[in-house]
Short mmCIF file of N, CA and C in Angstrom, two decimals:
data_model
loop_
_atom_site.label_atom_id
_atom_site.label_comp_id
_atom_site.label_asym_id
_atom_site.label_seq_id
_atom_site.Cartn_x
_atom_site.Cartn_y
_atom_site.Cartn_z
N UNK A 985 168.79 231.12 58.87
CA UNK A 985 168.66 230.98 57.44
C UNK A 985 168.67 232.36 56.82
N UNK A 986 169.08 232.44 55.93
CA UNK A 986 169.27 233.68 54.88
C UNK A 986 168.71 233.37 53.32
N UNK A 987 169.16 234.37 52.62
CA UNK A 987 169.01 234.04 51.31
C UNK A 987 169.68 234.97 50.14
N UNK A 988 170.69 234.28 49.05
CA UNK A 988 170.85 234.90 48.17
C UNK A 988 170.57 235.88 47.30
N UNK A 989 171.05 236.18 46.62
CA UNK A 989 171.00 237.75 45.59
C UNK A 989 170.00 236.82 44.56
N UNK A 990 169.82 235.88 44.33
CA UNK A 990 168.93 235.21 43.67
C UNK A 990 167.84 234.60 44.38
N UNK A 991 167.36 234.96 45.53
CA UNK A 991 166.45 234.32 46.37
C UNK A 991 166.08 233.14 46.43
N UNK A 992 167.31 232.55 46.93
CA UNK A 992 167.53 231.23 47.40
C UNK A 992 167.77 231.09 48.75
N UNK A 993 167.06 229.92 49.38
CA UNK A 993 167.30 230.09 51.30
C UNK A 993 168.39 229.03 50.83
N UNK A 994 168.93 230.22 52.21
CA UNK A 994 170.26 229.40 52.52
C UNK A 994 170.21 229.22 54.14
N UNK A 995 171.03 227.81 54.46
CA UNK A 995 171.50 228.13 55.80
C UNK A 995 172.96 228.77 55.77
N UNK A 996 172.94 229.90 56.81
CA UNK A 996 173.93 230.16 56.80
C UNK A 996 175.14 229.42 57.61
N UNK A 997 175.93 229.94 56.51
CA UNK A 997 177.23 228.92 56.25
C UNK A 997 178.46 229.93 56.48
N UNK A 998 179.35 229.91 56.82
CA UNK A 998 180.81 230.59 56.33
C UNK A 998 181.54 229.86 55.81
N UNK A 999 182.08 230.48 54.59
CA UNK A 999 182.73 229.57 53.77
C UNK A 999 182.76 228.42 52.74
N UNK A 1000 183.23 227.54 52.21
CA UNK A 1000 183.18 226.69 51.33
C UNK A 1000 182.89 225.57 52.14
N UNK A 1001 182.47 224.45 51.75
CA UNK A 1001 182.97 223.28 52.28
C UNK A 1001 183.03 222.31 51.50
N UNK A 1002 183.98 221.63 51.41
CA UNK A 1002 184.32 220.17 50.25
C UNK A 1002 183.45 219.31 51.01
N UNK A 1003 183.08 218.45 50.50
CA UNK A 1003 182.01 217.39 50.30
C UNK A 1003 182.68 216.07 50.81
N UNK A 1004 182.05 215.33 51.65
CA UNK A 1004 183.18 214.29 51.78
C UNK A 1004 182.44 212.89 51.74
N UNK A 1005 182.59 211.64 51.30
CA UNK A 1005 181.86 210.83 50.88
C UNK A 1005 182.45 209.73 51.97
N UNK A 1006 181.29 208.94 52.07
CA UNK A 1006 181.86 207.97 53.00
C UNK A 1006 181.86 206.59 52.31
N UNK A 1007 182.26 205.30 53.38
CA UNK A 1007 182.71 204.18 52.18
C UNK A 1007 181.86 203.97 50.91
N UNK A 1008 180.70 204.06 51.17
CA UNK A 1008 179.82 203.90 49.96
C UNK A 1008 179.46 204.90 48.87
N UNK A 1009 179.56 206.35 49.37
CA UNK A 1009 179.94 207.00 48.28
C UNK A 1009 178.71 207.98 48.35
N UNK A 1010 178.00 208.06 49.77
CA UNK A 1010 177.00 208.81 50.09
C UNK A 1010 178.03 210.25 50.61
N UNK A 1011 177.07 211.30 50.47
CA UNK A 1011 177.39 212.38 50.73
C UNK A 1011 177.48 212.60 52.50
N UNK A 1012 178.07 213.21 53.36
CA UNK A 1012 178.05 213.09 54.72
C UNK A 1012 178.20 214.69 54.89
N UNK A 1013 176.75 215.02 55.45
CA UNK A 1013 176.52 216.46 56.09
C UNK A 1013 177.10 217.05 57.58
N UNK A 1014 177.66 217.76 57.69
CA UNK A 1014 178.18 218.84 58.69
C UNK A 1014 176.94 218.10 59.62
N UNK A 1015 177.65 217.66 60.95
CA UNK A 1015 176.63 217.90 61.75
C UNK A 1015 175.48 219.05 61.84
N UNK A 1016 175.86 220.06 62.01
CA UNK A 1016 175.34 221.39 62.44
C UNK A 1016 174.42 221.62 60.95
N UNK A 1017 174.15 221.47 60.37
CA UNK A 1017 173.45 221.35 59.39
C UNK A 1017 172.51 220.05 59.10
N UNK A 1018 172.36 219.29 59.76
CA UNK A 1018 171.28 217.83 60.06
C UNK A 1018 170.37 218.72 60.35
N UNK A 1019 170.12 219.57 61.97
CA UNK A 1019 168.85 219.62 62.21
C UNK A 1019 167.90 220.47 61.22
N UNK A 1020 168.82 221.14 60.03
CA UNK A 1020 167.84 222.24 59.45
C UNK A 1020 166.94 221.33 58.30
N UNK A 1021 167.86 220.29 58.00
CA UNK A 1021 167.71 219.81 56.66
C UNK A 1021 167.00 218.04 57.21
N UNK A 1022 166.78 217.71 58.31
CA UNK A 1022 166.04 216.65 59.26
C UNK A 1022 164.75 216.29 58.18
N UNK A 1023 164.19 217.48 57.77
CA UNK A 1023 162.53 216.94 57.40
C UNK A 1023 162.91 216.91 55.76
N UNK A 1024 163.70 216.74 55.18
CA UNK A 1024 164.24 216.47 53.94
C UNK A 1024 165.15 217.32 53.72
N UNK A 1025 165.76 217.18 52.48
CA UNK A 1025 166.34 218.07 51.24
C UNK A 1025 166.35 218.04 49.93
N UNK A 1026 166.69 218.89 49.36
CA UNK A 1026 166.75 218.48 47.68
C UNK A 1026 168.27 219.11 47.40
N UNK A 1027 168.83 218.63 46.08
CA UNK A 1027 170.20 218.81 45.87
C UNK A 1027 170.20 219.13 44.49
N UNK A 1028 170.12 220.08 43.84
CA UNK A 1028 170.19 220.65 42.20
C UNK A 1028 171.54 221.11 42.13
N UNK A 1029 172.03 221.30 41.04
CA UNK A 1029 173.38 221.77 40.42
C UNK A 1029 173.11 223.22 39.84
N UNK A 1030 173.32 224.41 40.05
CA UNK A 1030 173.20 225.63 39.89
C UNK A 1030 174.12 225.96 38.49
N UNK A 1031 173.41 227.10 38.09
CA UNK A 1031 174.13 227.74 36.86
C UNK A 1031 176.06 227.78 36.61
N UNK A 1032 176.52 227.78 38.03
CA UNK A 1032 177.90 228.09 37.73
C UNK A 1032 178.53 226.58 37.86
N UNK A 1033 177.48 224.93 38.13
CA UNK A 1033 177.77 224.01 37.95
C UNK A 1033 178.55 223.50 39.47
N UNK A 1034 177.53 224.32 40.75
CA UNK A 1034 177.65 224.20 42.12
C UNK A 1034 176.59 223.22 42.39
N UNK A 1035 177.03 222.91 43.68
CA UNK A 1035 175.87 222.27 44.12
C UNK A 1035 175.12 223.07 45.18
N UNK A 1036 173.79 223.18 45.31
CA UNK A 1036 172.74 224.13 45.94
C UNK A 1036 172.27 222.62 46.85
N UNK A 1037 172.19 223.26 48.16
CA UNK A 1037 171.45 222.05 49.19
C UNK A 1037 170.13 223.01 49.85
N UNK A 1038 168.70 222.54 49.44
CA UNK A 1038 167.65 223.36 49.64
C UNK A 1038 167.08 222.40 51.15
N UNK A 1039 166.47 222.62 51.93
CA UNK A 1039 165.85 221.87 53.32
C UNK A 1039 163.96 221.74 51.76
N UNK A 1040 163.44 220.99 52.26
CA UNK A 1040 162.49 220.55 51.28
C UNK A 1040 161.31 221.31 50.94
N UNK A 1041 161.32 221.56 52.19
CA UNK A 1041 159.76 222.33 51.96
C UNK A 1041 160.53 224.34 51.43
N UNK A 1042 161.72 224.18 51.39
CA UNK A 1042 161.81 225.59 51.12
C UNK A 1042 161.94 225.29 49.70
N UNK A 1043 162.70 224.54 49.22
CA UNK A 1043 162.41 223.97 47.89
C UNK A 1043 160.87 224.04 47.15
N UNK A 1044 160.29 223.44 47.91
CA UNK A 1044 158.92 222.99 46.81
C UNK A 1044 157.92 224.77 46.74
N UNK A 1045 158.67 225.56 48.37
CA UNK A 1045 157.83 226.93 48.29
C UNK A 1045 158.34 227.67 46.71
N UNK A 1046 159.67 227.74 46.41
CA UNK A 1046 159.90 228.04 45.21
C UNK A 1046 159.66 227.79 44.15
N UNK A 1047 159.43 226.44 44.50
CA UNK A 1047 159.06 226.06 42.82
C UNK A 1047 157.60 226.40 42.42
N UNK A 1048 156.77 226.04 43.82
CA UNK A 1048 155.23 226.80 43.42
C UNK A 1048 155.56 228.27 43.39
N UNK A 1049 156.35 228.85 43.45
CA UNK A 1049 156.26 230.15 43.34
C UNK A 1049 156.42 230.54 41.97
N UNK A 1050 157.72 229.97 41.18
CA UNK A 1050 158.33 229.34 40.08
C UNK A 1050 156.96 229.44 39.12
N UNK A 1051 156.52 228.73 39.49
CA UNK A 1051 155.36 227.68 38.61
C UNK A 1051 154.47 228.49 38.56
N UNK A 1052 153.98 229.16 39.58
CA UNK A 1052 152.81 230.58 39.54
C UNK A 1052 152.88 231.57 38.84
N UNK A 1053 154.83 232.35 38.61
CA UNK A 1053 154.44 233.29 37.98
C UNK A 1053 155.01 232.82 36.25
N UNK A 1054 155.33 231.58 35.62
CA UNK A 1054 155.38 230.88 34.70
C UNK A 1054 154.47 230.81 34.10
N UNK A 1055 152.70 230.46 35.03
CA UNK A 1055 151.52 230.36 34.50
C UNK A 1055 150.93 231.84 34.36
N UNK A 1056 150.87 232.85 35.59
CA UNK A 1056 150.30 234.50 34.83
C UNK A 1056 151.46 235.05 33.90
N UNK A 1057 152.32 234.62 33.49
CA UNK A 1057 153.44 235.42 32.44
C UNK A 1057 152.40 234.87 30.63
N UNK A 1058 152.20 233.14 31.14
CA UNK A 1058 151.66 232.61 29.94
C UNK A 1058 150.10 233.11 29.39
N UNK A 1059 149.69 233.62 30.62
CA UNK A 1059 148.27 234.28 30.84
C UNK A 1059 148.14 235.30 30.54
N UNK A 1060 149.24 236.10 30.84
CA UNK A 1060 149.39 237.69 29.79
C UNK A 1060 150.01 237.35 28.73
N UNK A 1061 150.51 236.93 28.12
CA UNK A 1061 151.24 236.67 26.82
C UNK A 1061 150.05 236.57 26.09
N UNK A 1062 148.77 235.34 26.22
CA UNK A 1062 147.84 235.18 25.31
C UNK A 1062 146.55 236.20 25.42
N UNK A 1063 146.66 236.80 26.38
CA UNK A 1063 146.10 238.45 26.57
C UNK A 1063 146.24 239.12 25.60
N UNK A 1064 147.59 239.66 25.74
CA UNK A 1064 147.92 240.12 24.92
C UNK A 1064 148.62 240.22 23.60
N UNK A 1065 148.39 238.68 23.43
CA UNK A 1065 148.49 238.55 21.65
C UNK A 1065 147.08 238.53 21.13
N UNK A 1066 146.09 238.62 22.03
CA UNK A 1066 144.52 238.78 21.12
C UNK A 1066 144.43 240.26 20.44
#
C-alpha cells in the first residue's frame, strides 16, 4: 500500500484499469486486489470525477482524522473571534 500527493492509501496499482460489470451490473474486482479490500471497502467519486476504492478501515482512519482537525480549526476560529 502507498499513498497519494493527497494522502490517500492506495493499493498499489500500475496503471489504469476499466471497470468491468458483470450480468447484473455489479462491479468485479481484480483478483489481486480481493485480499486487501476482504474486510470491506468504500467507493467515493474524487474531485476530477474518478472513482477512489478505499479498503474500510483506511477510510473511516481519515475521516476521523478529517473530522478532528474540522473540530480544532472550529475551536480556534471561536478563540479567536473572542
Amino acid at each position: 500500500m502507498g499513498a497519494d500527493r493527497e494522502g490517500r492509501c492506495l493499493i498499489d496499482v500500475p496503471g489504469t484499469y476499466q471497470p468491468k460489470l458483470d450480468e447484473k451490473g455489479r462491479l468485479i474486482l481484480p483478483a489481486k486486489f480481493r485480499d486487501a479490500l476482504a474486510a470491506g471497502l468504500v467507493v467515493t467519486r474524487t474531485q476530477d470525477r474518478a472513482l477512489a476504492v478505499y479498503p474500510r478501515a483506511t477510510f473511516e482512519a481519515k475521516m476521523t482524522s478529517l473530522l478532528s482537525a474540522r473540530a480544532r480549526s472550529e475551536r480556534s476560529a471561536t478563540i479567536s473571534a473572542c
